Tab-separated table of C-alpha atoms in Angstrom:
chain	number	residue	atom	x	y	z
A	1	UNK	CA	11.430	47.859	-2.491
A	2	UNK	CA	8.062	45.741	-1.832
A	3	UNK	CA	7.519	42.986	0.903
A	4	UNK	CA	6.159	41.358	-2.099
A	5	UNK	CA	9.449	41.686	-3.780
A	6	UNK	CA	11.530	41.030	-0.992
A	7	UNK	CA	9.958	38.119	0.102
A	8	UNK	CA	10.525	36.657	-3.431
A	9	UNK	CA	14.096	38.382	-3.472
A	10	UNK	CA	14.807	35.881	-0.228
A	11	UNK	CA	12.922	33.062	-1.731
A	12	UNK	CA	14.974	32.737	-5.007
A	13	UNK	CA	18.939	33.353	-2.303
A	14	UNK	CA	17.685	30.575	-0.278
A	15	UNK	CA	16.926	28.459	-3.213
A	16	UNK	CA	20.844	29.466	-4.506
A	17	UNK	CA	22.119	28.666	-0.871
A	18	UNK	CA	20.717	25.788	-1.238
A	19	UNK	CA	21.685	23.981	-4.791
A	20	UNK	CA	24.880	25.465	-3.314
A	21	UNK	CA	25.075	23.206	-0.552
A	22	UNK	CA	23.386	20.403	-2.247
A	23	UNK	CA	25.940	20.632	-5.181
A	24	UNK	CA	29.037	20.855	-2.521
A	25	UNK	CA	27.000	16.877	-0.473
A	26	UNK	CA	27.385	15.475	-4.260
A	27	UNK	CA	30.612	16.284	-4.653
A	28	UNK	CA	31.508	14.857	-1.636
A	29	UNK	CA	29.780	11.876	-2.195
A	30	UNK	CA	31.014	11.259	-5.858
A	31	UNK	CA	34.495	11.809	-4.627
A	32	UNK	CA	33.479	8.807	-1.883
A	33	UNK	CA	33.750	10.710	1.665
A	34	UNK	CA	30.191	8.741	2.184
A	35	UNK	CA	30.268	9.176	6.116
A	36	UNK	CA	31.410	13.016	6.089
A	37	UNK	CA	28.436	13.976	3.174
A	38	UNK	CA	26.771	11.890	5.251
A	39	UNK	CA	27.034	13.844	9.139
A	40	UNK	CA	26.825	16.679	6.855
A	41	UNK	CA	23.198	16.107	5.679
A	42	UNK	CA	22.219	15.443	8.998
A	43	UNK	CA	23.692	18.142	10.554
A	44	UNK	CA	21.779	20.326	8.036
A	45	UNK	CA	18.635	18.554	8.520
A	46	UNK	CA	18.725	19.122	12.279
A	47	UNK	CA	19.555	22.516	11.870
A	48	UNK	CA	16.579	22.903	9.479
A	49	UNK	CA	13.848	21.548	11.585
A	50	UNK	CA	15.182	24.087	14.732
A	51	UNK	CA	14.534	26.949	11.477
A	52	UNK	CA	11.060	25.955	10.627
A	53	UNK	CA	12.317	25.416	7.712
A	54	UNK	CA	10.103	21.979	6.768
A	55	UNK	CA	10.251	21.974	3.218
A	56	UNK	CA	13.461	22.152	2.655
A	57	UNK	CA	15.229	19.612	5.276
A	58	UNK	CA	12.847	17.231	3.358
A	59	UNK	CA	13.658	18.136	-0.105
A	60	UNK	CA	17.450	18.071	0.797
A	61	UNK	CA	17.058	14.450	2.538
A	62	UNK	CA	14.816	13.611	-0.417
A	63	UNK	CA	17.843	14.117	-3.027
A	64	UNK	CA	20.687	12.757	-0.459
A	65	UNK	CA	18.586	9.758	0.113
A	66	UNK	CA	18.726	9.067	-3.031
A	67	UNK	CA	21.975	9.973	-4.296
A	68	UNK	CA	23.452	7.471	-1.918
A	69	UNK	CA	20.993	4.071	-2.925
A	70	UNK	CA	22.708	5.530	-6.006
A	71	UNK	CA	26.180	5.318	-4.608
A	72	UNK	CA	24.612	1.906	-2.737
A	73	UNK	CA	24.684	3.426	0.356
A	74	UNK	CA	21.943	1.776	1.585
A	75	UNK	CA	22.143	2.506	5.345
A	76	UNK	CA	22.659	5.913	4.743
A	77	UNK	CA	20.401	6.181	2.422
A	78	UNK	CA	17.779	4.904	4.780
A	79	UNK	CA	18.877	6.710	7.351
A	80	UNK	CA	17.946	10.150	5.063
A	81	UNK	CA	14.643	8.516	4.533
A	82	UNK	CA	13.810	8.235	7.977
A	83	UNK	CA	14.410	11.860	8.608
A	84	UNK	CA	11.827	12.579	5.334
A	85	UNK	CA	8.915	11.137	7.683
A	86	UNK	CA	10.687	12.488	10.569
A	87	UNK	CA	10.238	16.134	8.784
A	88	UNK	CA	6.624	15.413	7.511
A	89	UNK	CA	5.705	14.166	11.570
A	90	UNK	CA	7.068	17.737	13.014
A	91	UNK	CA	5.827	20.030	10.070
A	92	UNK	CA	2.424	18.190	10.389
A	93	UNK	CA	2.732	18.863	6.867
A	94	UNK	CA	-1.080	18.392	5.246
A	95	UNK	CA	-0.669	14.854	3.293
A	96	UNK	CA	-0.510	14.959	-0.400
A	97	UNK	CA	0.067	12.972	-3.645
A	98	UNK	CA	3.351	14.579	-4.023
A	99	UNK	CA	5.099	13.336	-0.138
A	100	UNK	CA	2.840	9.476	-0.374
A	101	UNK	CA	4.902	9.389	-3.922
A	102	UNK	CA	8.644	9.852	-2.633
A	103	UNK	CA	7.916	7.966	-0.273
A	104	UNK	CA	6.142	5.242	-2.369
A	105	UNK	CA	9.479	6.069	-3.589
A	106	UNK	CA	12.514	5.977	-0.808
A	107	UNK	CA	10.254	2.316	-0.044
A	108	UNK	CA	11.010	0.460	-3.938
A	109	UNK	CA	14.823	1.791	-3.189
A	110	UNK	CA	15.628	0.109	0.096
A	111	UNK	CA	16.795	-3.752	0.248
A	112	UNK	CA	13.857	-6.110	-0.082
A	113	UNK	CA	15.326	-7.755	3.479
A	114	UNK	CA	16.228	-4.494	5.088
A	115	UNK	CA	15.071	-4.476	8.585
A	116	UNK	CA	15.084	-0.511	8.029
A	117	UNK	CA	12.192	-1.400	5.543
A	118	UNK	CA	10.426	-1.968	7.469
A	119	UNK	CA	10.562	0.161	10.038
A	120	UNK	CA	9.879	3.100	7.204
A	121	UNK	CA	6.955	1.402	5.625
A	122	UNK	CA	5.269	0.814	9.428
A	123	UNK	CA	5.912	4.690	10.259
A	124	UNK	CA	5.173	5.553	6.429
A	125	UNK	CA	1.573	4.471	7.293
A	126	UNK	CA	1.646	5.782	11.021
A	127	UNK	CA	2.125	8.918	9.867
A	128	UNK	CA	-0.483	8.527	6.731
A	129	UNK	CA	-3.492	8.600	9.043
A	130	UNK	CA	-2.873	11.898	8.380
A	131	UNK	CA	-4.804	11.372	5.445
A	132	UNK	CA	-8.040	9.189	4.720
A	133	UNK	CA	-7.465	5.929	6.585
A	134	UNK	CA	-6.728	4.608	9.650
A	135	UNK	CA	-4.740	1.760	8.160
A	136	UNK	CA	-2.758	4.685	6.503
A	137	UNK	CA	-3.041	6.295	3.076
A	138	UNK	CA	-5.113	4.123	0.833
A	139	UNK	CA	-3.274	6.325	-2.064
A	140	UNK	CA	0.331	4.873	-0.208
A	141	UNK	CA	-0.941	1.512	-0.040
A	142	UNK	CA	-2.058	1.167	-3.482
A	143	UNK	CA	1.953	2.376	-4.091
A	144	UNK	CA	3.410	-0.311	-2.060
A	145	UNK	CA	1.125	-2.685	-3.458
A	146	UNK	CA	2.771	-1.784	-7.241
A	147	UNK	CA	6.266	-1.819	-6.089
A	148	UNK	CA	5.492	-5.197	-3.915
A	149	UNK	CA	4.286	-6.699	-7.226
A	150	UNK	CA	6.867	-5.681	-9.333
A	151	UNK	CA	9.062	-7.791	-6.798
A	152	UNK	CA	6.577	-10.603	-6.909
A	153	UNK	CA	6.353	-10.403	-3.023
A	154	UNK	CA	2.546	-11.259	-4.168
A	155	UNK	CA	1.472	-12.181	-0.852
A	156	UNK	CA	2.643	-8.508	1.120
A	157	UNK	CA	1.406	-6.329	-2.322
A	158	UNK	CA	-2.195	-8.046	-1.794
A	159	UNK	CA	-2.076	-7.097	1.532
A	160	UNK	CA	-1.984	-3.447	0.186
A	161	UNK	CA	-3.949	-3.904	-2.196
A	162	UNK	CA	-6.276	-4.645	-0.101
A	163	UNK	CA	-6.743	-1.710	1.826
A	164	UNK	CA	-6.306	0.468	-1.440
A	165	UNK	CA	-8.789	0.955	-3.824
A	166	UNK	CA	-7.371	-0.169	-6.503
A	167	UNK	CA	-9.551	-3.342	-7.034
A	168	UNK	CA	-8.472	-3.590	-10.897
A	169	UNK	CA	-5.282	-3.601	-9.819
A	170	UNK	CA	-5.217	-6.393	-7.351
A	171	UNK	CA	-6.860	-8.841	-10.039
A	172	UNK	CA	-4.001	-7.564	-11.990
A	173	UNK	CA	-2.064	-8.575	-9.583
A	174	UNK	CA	-3.527	-11.525	-8.323
A	175	UNK	CA	-4.229	-13.036	-11.739
A	176	UNK	CA	-0.694	-12.962	-12.405
A	177	UNK	CA	0.030	-14.265	-8.345
A	178	UNK	CA	-2.373	-17.085	-9.656
A	179	UNK	CA	0.036	-18.755	-12.627
A	180	UNK	CA	2.761	-18.227	-11.066
A	181	UNK	CA	2.445	-20.350	-7.104
A	182	UNK	CA	-1.210	-21.471	-8.334
A	183	UNK	CA	-2.873	-24.973	-8.933
A	184	UNK	CA	-5.423	-25.267	-12.111
A	185	UNK	CA	-7.320	-26.113	-9.382
A	186	UNK	CA	-7.164	-23.313	-7.359
A	187	UNK	CA	-7.815	-20.018	-9.662
A	188	UNK	CA	-11.378	-19.641	-7.792
A	189	UNK	CA	-10.243	-18.910	-4.114
A	190	UNK	CA	-7.284	-16.313	-4.964
A	191	UNK	CA	-10.334	-14.154	-6.348
A	192	UNK	CA	-12.171	-15.949	-3.477
A	193	UNK	CA	-10.642	-14.299	-0.407
A	194	UNK	CA	-10.271	-11.266	-2.483
A	195	UNK	CA	-13.591	-10.575	-3.207
A	196	UNK	CA	-14.844	-11.921	0.748
A	197	UNK	CA	-11.733	-9.532	2.291
A	198	UNK	CA	-12.484	-6.023	0.557
A	199	UNK	CA	-16.089	-6.932	1.569
A	200	UNK	CA	-15.729	-7.023	5.431
A	201	UNK	CA	-13.786	-3.769	4.371
A	202	UNK	CA	-17.173	-2.610	3.825
A	203	UNK	CA	-15.201	-1.896	0.287
A	204	UNK	CA	-18.017	-3.427	-1.342
A	205	UNK	CA	-16.930	-1.543	-5.154
A	206	UNK	CA	-13.559	-3.045	-5.289
A	207	UNK	CA	-14.683	-6.146	-4.470
A	208	UNK	CA	-17.109	-5.970	-6.906
A	209	UNK	CA	-14.111	-4.569	-9.473
A	210	UNK	CA	-12.091	-6.692	-8.337
A	211	UNK	CA	-13.596	-9.940	-9.833
A	212	UNK	CA	-15.120	-8.721	-12.131
A	213	UNK	CA	-11.537	-7.766	-13.003
A	214	UNK	CA	-10.230	-10.789	-12.244
A	215	UNK	CA	-12.844	-13.195	-14.012
A	216	UNK	CA	-12.318	-11.341	-17.775
A	217	UNK	CA	-8.375	-11.119	-17.928
A	218	UNK	CA	-7.657	-14.992	-16.162
A	219	UNK	CA	-6.973	-17.582	-18.966
A	220	UNK	CA	-8.801	-20.303	-17.294
A	221	UNK	CA	-11.607	-18.287	-16.429
A	222	UNK	CA	-14.818	-18.079	-18.657
A	223	UNK	CA	-15.539	-13.977	-19.509
A	224	UNK	CA	-18.539	-13.672	-18.671
A	225	UNK	CA	-21.341	-16.175	-16.277
A	226	UNK	CA	-22.058	-18.998	-15.117
A	227	UNK	CA	-18.753	-20.376	-14.678
A	228	UNK	CA	-17.441	-23.969	-14.726
A	229	UNK	CA	-16.521	-23.547	-10.844
A	230	UNK	CA	-18.645	-23.271	-8.037
A	231	UNK	CA	-17.556	-20.877	-5.942
A	232	UNK	CA	-17.618	-17.912	-8.161
A	233	UNK	CA	-20.608	-18.450	-8.748
A	234	UNK	CA	-21.079	-17.812	-5.211
A	235	UNK	CA	-18.783	-14.749	-5.577
A	236	UNK	CA	-21.040	-13.755	-8.469
A	237	UNK	CA	-24.802	-13.733	-6.505
A	238	UNK	CA	-22.864	-12.879	-3.567
A	239	UNK	CA	-22.723	-9.115	-4.973
A	240	UNK	CA	-25.845	-8.995	-6.504
A	241	UNK	CA	-27.225	-10.093	-3.277
A	242	UNK	CA	-24.678	-7.635	-0.954
A	243	UNK	CA	-26.659	-4.228	-3.486
A	244	UNK	CA	-29.795	-5.894	-2.943
A	245	UNK	CA	-29.501	-6.929	1.059
A	246	UNK	CA	-32.071	-9.569	1.022
A	247	UNK	CA	-31.286	-11.570	4.137
A	248	UNK	CA	-33.201	-14.761	2.560
A	249	UNK	CA	-31.076	-14.568	0.118
A	250	UNK	CA	-28.088	-14.589	1.446
A	251	UNK	CA	-29.121	-16.857	4.222
A	252	UNK	CA	-29.941	-19.708	0.959
A	253	UNK	CA	-27.253	-18.346	-1.195
A	254	UNK	CA	-25.085	-20.436	1.738
A	255	UNK	CA	-26.476	-22.727	2.964
A	256	UNK	CA	-26.904	-24.258	-1.120
A	257	UNK	CA	-22.655	-23.727	-1.830
A	258	UNK	CA	-21.522	-24.717	1.575
A	259	UNK	CA	-20.106	-27.945	-0.243
A	260	UNK	CA	-17.840	-25.049	-1.503
A	261	UNK	CA	-17.554	-22.699	0.986
A	262	UNK	CA	-15.794	-25.627	2.672
A	263	UNK	CA	-12.996	-25.339	0.610
A	264	UNK	CA	-10.969	-23.295	2.889
A	265	UNK	CA	-12.275	-22.042	6.517
A	266	UNK	CA	-11.468	-18.893	6.597
A	267	UNK	CA	-14.819	-18.387	4.681
A	268	UNK	CA	-17.844	-18.649	6.547
A	269	UNK	CA	-16.323	-16.654	9.579
A	270	UNK	CA	-15.625	-13.737	6.239
A	271	UNK	CA	-19.613	-14.598	5.542
A	272	UNK	CA	-20.793	-14.211	9.327
A	273	UNK	CA	-18.934	-10.720	9.258
A	274	UNK	CA	-20.054	-9.603	5.923
A	275	UNK	CA	-23.506	-10.948	7.209
A	276	UNK	CA	-23.687	-8.514	10.174
A	277	UNK	CA	-22.884	-5.736	7.970
A	278	UNK	CA	-25.391	-6.179	4.946
A	279	UNK	CA	-27.485	-7.905	6.430
A	280	UNK	CA	-28.519	-6.848	9.390
A	281	UNK	CA	-27.858	-10.098	11.093
A	282	UNK	CA	-26.455	-10.144	15.027
A	283	UNK	CA	-22.835	-11.042	16.158
A	284	UNK	CA	-22.568	-14.146	17.341
A	285	UNK	CA	-20.963	-14.442	20.822
A	286	UNK	CA	-18.732	-16.664	20.252
A	287	UNK	CA	-17.046	-15.241	16.823
A	288	UNK	CA	-12.817	-14.457	15.801
A	289	UNK	CA	-13.512	-13.295	13.448
A	290	UNK	CA	-10.962	-9.924	14.302
A	291	UNK	CA	-8.910	-11.764	15.323
A	292	UNK	CA	-9.034	-13.996	11.939
A	293	UNK	CA	-9.581	-11.537	9.750
A	294	UNK	CA	-6.319	-9.659	11.697
A	295	UNK	CA	-4.377	-12.560	10.782
A	296	UNK	CA	-5.224	-13.112	7.191
A	297	UNK	CA	-5.149	-9.107	6.112
């Protein structure tokens, strides 16, 4: 038998062994032996990890967590979800979309109000920085944002959309957010804040997409500029000015629209930062931008 054939046989035996183990564990859970099954999952996890079988450990914990969720055994499910993360951390695995989707799936199954969910998402985002994004992989943020949107947790969904690259999804969520929770007089403010914050995060493309999609889809807004709301006209001109990069245009624009910008004291804080990023304006010595943006994002 060649070495390649031997490896194939070994892999097949391992898969068969794993499937038999999973079958026994599933039978224990189906009989209601939740504690015993949970302890066996943990034992197998640490055995696999000690043998550097990180993929086997991860797959077993992922299927086990889903099984426990289906039987409403939330604590056991959350524990195995954490072990999925631990296997990713220990293996130093490259960040793959499939892993991010699995983490987002486990997140979606957790009790929205549980402390375990908070700990899980914090750790998942930290692990995902092995890929792109200092605050977590944009793809993971996007998946989390969609789950939170479905749960109508609009403010948390908004936070994650801002750290994704999904301007269109963010806009559609904001349209619903505005319709469900906002006043008619605030329809322009929902998108203005998002555009300004995307620009502060140097994500010019998403800023443009969120504005165009929101104004196209919101039932209380004209489809094309100029708009009835002065604040929307300001944002439209601002996005054009960012593309042009001319400081004089930016300065005049901010001066002309001060009455609209005074509706939210944060707007001028954001614009100070946008001036620095896109128009070469030196930072103010007393600027509290960092802390303020941190609070809002």
